[in-house]
Coordinates of C-alpha atoms and ligand atoms in Angstrom, one line a residue:
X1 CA 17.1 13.3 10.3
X2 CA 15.9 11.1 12.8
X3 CA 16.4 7.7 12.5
X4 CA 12.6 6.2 11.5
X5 CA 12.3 2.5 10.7
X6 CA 11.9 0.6 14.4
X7 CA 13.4 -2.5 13.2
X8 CA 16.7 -0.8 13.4
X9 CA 16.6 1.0 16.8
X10 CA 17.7 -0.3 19.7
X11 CA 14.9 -0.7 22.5
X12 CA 15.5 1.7 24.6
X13 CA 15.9 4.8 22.1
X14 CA 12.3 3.1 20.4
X15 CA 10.7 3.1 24.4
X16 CA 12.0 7.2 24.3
X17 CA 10.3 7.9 21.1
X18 CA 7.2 6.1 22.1
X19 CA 6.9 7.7 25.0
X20 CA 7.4 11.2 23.5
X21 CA 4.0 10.2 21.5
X22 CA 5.5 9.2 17.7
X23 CA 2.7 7.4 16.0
X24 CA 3.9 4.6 14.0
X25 CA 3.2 3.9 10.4
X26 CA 2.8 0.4 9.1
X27 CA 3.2 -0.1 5.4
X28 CA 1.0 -3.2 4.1
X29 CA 1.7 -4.4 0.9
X30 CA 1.9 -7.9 -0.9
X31 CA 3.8 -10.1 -3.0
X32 CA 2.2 -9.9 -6.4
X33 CA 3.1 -10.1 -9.8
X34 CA 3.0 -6.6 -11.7
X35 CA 3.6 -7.9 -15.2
X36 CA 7.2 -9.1 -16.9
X37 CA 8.8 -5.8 -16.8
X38 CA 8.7 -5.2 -12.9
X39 CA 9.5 -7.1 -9.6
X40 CA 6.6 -8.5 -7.9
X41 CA 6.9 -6.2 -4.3
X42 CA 5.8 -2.7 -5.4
X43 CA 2.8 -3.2 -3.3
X44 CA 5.7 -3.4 -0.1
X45 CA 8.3 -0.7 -1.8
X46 CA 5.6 2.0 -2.6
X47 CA 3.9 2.6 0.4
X48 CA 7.4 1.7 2.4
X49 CA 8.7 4.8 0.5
X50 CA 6.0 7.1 1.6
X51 CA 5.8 6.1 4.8
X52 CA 10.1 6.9 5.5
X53 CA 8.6 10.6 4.4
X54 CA 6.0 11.0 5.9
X55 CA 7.4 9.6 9.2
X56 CA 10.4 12.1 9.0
X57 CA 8.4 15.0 8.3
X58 CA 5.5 14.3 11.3
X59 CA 8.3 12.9 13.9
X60 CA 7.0 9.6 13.0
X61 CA 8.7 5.7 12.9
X62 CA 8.2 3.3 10.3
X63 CA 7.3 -0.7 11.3
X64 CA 8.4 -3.3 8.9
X65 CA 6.1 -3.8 6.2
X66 CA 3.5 -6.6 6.2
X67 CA 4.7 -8.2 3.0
X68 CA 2.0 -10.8 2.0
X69 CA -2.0 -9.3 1.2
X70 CA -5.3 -10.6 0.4
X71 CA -5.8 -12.7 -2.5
X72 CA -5.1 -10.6 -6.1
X73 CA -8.4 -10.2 -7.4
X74 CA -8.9 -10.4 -11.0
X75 CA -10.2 -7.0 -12.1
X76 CA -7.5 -4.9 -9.5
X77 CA -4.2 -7.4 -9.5
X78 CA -4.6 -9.7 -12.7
X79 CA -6.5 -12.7 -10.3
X80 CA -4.6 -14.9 -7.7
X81 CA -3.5 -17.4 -10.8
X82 CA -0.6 -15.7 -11.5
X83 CA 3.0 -17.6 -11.0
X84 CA 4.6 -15.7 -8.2
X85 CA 1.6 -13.8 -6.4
X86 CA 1.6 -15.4 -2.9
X87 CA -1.7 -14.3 -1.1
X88 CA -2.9 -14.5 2.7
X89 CA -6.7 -15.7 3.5
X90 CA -8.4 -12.5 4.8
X91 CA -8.8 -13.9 8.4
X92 CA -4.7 -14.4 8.1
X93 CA -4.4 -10.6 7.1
X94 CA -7.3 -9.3 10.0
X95 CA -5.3 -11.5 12.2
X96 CA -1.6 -9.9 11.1
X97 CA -3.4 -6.2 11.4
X98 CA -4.5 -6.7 14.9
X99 CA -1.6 -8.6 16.7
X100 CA 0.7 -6.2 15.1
X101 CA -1.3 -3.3 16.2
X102 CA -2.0 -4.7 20.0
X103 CA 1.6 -5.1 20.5
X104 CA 2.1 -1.7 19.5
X105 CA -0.6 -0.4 22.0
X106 CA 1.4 -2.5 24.4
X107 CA 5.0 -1.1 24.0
X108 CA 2.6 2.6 24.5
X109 CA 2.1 3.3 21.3
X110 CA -1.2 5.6 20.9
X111 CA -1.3 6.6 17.1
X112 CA -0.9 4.0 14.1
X113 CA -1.1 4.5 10.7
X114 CA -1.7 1.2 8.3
X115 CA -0.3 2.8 4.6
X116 CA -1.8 0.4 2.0
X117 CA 0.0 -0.4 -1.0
X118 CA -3.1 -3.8 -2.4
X119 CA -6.0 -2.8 -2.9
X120 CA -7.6 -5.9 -2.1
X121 CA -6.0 -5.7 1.8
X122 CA -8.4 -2.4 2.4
X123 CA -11.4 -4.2 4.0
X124 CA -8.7 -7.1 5.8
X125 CA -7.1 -3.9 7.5
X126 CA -10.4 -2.2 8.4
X127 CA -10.9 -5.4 10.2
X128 CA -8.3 -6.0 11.9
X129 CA -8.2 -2.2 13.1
X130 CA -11.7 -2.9 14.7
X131 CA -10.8 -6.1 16.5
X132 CA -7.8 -4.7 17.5
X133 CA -9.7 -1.4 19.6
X134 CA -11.8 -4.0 20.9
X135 CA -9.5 -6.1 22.0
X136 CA -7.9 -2.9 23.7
X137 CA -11.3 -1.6 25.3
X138 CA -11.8 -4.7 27.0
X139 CA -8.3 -3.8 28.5
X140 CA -9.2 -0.1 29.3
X141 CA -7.0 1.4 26.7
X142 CA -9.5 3.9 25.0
X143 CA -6.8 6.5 23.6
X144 CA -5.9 3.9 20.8
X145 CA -6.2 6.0 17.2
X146 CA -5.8 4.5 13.9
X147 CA -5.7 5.8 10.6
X148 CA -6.3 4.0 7.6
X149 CA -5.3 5.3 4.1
X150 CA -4.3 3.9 0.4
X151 CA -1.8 6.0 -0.7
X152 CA -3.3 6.6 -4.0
X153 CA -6.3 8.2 -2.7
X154 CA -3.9 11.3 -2.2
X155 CA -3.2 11.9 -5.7
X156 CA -5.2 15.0 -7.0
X157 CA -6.9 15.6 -10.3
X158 CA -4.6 18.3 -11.3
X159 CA -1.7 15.6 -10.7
X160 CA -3.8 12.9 -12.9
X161 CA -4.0 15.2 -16.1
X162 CA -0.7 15.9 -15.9
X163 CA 0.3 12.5 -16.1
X164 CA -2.2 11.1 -18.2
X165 CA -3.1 14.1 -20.5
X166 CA -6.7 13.2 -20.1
X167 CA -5.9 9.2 -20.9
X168 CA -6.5 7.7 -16.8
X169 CA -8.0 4.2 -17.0
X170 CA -9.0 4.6 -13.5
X171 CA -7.2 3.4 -10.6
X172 CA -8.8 -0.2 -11.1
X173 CA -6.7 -0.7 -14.0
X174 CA -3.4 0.6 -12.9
X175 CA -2.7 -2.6 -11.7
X176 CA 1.3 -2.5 -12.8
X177 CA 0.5 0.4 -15.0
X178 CA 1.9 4.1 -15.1
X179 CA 1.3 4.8 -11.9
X180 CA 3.0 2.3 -10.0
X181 CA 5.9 1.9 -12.8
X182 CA 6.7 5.4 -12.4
X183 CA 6.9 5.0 -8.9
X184 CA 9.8 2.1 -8.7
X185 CA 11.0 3.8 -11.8
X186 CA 11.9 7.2 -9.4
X187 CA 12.6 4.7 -6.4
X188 CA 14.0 1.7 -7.6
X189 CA 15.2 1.8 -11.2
X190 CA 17.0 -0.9 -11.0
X191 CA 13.4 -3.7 -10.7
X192 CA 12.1 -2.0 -13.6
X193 CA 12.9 -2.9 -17.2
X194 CA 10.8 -0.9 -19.9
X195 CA 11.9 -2.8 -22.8
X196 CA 9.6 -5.8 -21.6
X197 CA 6.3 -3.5 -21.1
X198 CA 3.7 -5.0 -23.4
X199 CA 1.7 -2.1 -24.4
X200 CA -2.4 -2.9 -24.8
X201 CA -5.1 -0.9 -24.0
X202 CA -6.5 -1.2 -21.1
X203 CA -8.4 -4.3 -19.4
X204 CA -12.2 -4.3 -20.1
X205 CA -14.1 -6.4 -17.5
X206 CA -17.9 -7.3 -16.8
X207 CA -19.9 -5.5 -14.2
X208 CA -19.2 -9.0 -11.8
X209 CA -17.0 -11.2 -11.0
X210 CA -16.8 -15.3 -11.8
X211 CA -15.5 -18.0 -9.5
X212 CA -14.0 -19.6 -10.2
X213 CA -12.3 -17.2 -12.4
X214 CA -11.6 -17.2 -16.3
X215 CA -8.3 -16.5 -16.5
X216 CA -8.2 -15.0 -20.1
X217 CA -10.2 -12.3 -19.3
X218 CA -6.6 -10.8 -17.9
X219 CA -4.2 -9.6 -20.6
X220 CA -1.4 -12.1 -21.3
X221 CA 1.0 -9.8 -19.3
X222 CA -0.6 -10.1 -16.1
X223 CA -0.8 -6.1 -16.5
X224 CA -4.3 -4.5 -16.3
X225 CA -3.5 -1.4 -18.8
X226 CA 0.3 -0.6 -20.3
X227 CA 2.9 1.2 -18.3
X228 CA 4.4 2.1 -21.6
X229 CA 4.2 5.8 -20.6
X230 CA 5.9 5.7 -17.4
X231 CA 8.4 8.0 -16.5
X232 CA 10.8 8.5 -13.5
X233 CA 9.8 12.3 -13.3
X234 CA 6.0 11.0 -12.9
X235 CA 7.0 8.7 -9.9
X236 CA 8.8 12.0 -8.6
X237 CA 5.2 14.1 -8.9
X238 CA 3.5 11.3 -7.6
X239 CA 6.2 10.5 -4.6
X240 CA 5.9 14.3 -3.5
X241 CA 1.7 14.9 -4.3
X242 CA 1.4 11.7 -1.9
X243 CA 4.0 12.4 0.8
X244 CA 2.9 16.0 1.3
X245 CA -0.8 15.1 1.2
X246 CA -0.6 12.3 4.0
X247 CA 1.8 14.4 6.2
X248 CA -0.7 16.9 6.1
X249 CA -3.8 14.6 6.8
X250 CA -2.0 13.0 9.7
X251 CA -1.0 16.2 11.0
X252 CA -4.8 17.2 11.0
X253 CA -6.2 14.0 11.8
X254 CA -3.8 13.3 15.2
X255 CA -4.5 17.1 16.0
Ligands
LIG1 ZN1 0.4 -3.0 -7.1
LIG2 MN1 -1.7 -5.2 -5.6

């Protein structure tokens, strides 16, 4: 397999696959807590994971991951409160996205994919992907495609009730629930600890959103519904529904 995270090739064999047309695949995550029975970098791990898949099977590479997101929002991450989640202002994210992306235009990079892992980063990245092909415009490069996807998006129904058995809170509420638990539990066992899961049901919020914000409205464990029925073969479904589904978009889409 061919060698796919940039960060550890030396320039000249990154310049060749460049210029043979690899797109690039940026993972975007954060640092956020995910409740007392995981580490608080899924957001970076899961969509890191992915993209290493995806990028072998498409001829792709993989750019280090953008490891700090928008600011946890109460009813998708638990709320910016927390001890431990470390958030970027949404100009600082828009900023990160297109830098990142203009020197990649530079180098001759013409496809780049942003895999988001935080839900809050989605509109940041859309941002920063629109300043970024302006920038480029303005200096004639007009072959500059960029596609943005969550990787949860790509998880099917058929996938969902076999996980959930007709239980799924919505992806709102899996904020360090089954689905990402499952994930690190297939990938990285060793940041997960399921005797420390508290199980409760699922967070019930309001139609809107206070600022500032009232902080017991998120369960004590910082967890917005219980990962008590996570499962290393779920993270293995949801690995392989989500790998083969973006390969098979981004084969499409740069098509
Ligand atoms: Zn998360
Ligand atoms: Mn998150």
């Amino acid at each position: 397999m061919n060698q796919v995270r940039i960060a550890e090739l030396a320039w000249p064999v990154y310049a060749e696959r460049v210029g043979s047309g690899a797109p690039v695949l940026i993972p975007v995550g954060a640092l956020e807590q995910h409740g007392p029975h995981m580490s608080m970098n899924p957001d970076v791990l899961l969509p890191t994971a992915i993209a290493e898949r995806v990028a072998a099977d498409i001829g792709g590479l993989v750019a280090p991951a953008i490891a700090y997101g928008y600011k946890s929002q109460q009813k998708s991450g638990g709320g910016n409160h927390m001890p431990g989640t470390t958030s970027l202002d949404g100009s600082t994210v828009t900023s990160i996205i297109r830098d990142v992306l203009r020197e990649l235009a530079r180098h001759g990079v013409r496809k780049a994919v942003l895999i988001n892992g935080h839900y809050e980063n989605s509109a940041f990245i859309t941002e920063g992907v629109d300043l970024a092909l302006r920038e480029l415009r303005w200096d004639g490069i007009v072959d500059f495609r960029c596609i943005i996807l969550s990787y949860w998006d790509f998880i099917d129904q058929a996938t969902i009730d076999a996980i959930y058995q007709g239980d799924f809170p919505g992806w709102a509420v899996e904020h360090g629930g089954v689905l990402e638990t499952s994930l690190m539990l297939h990938l990285h066992p060793d940041l997960v600890d399921m005797s420390l899961v508290h199980d409760h049901p699922p967070a019930v919020f309001p139609p809107y959103d206070v600022f500032p914000i009232k902080p017991e409205w998120t369960p004590a464990s910082g967890c917005l519904s219980s990962a008590k029925r996570a499962r290393a073969e779920h993270g293995e479904l949801i690995l392989r529904v989500c790998v083969q589904g973006i390969s098979g978009a981004l084969q499409t889409a740069f098509d």
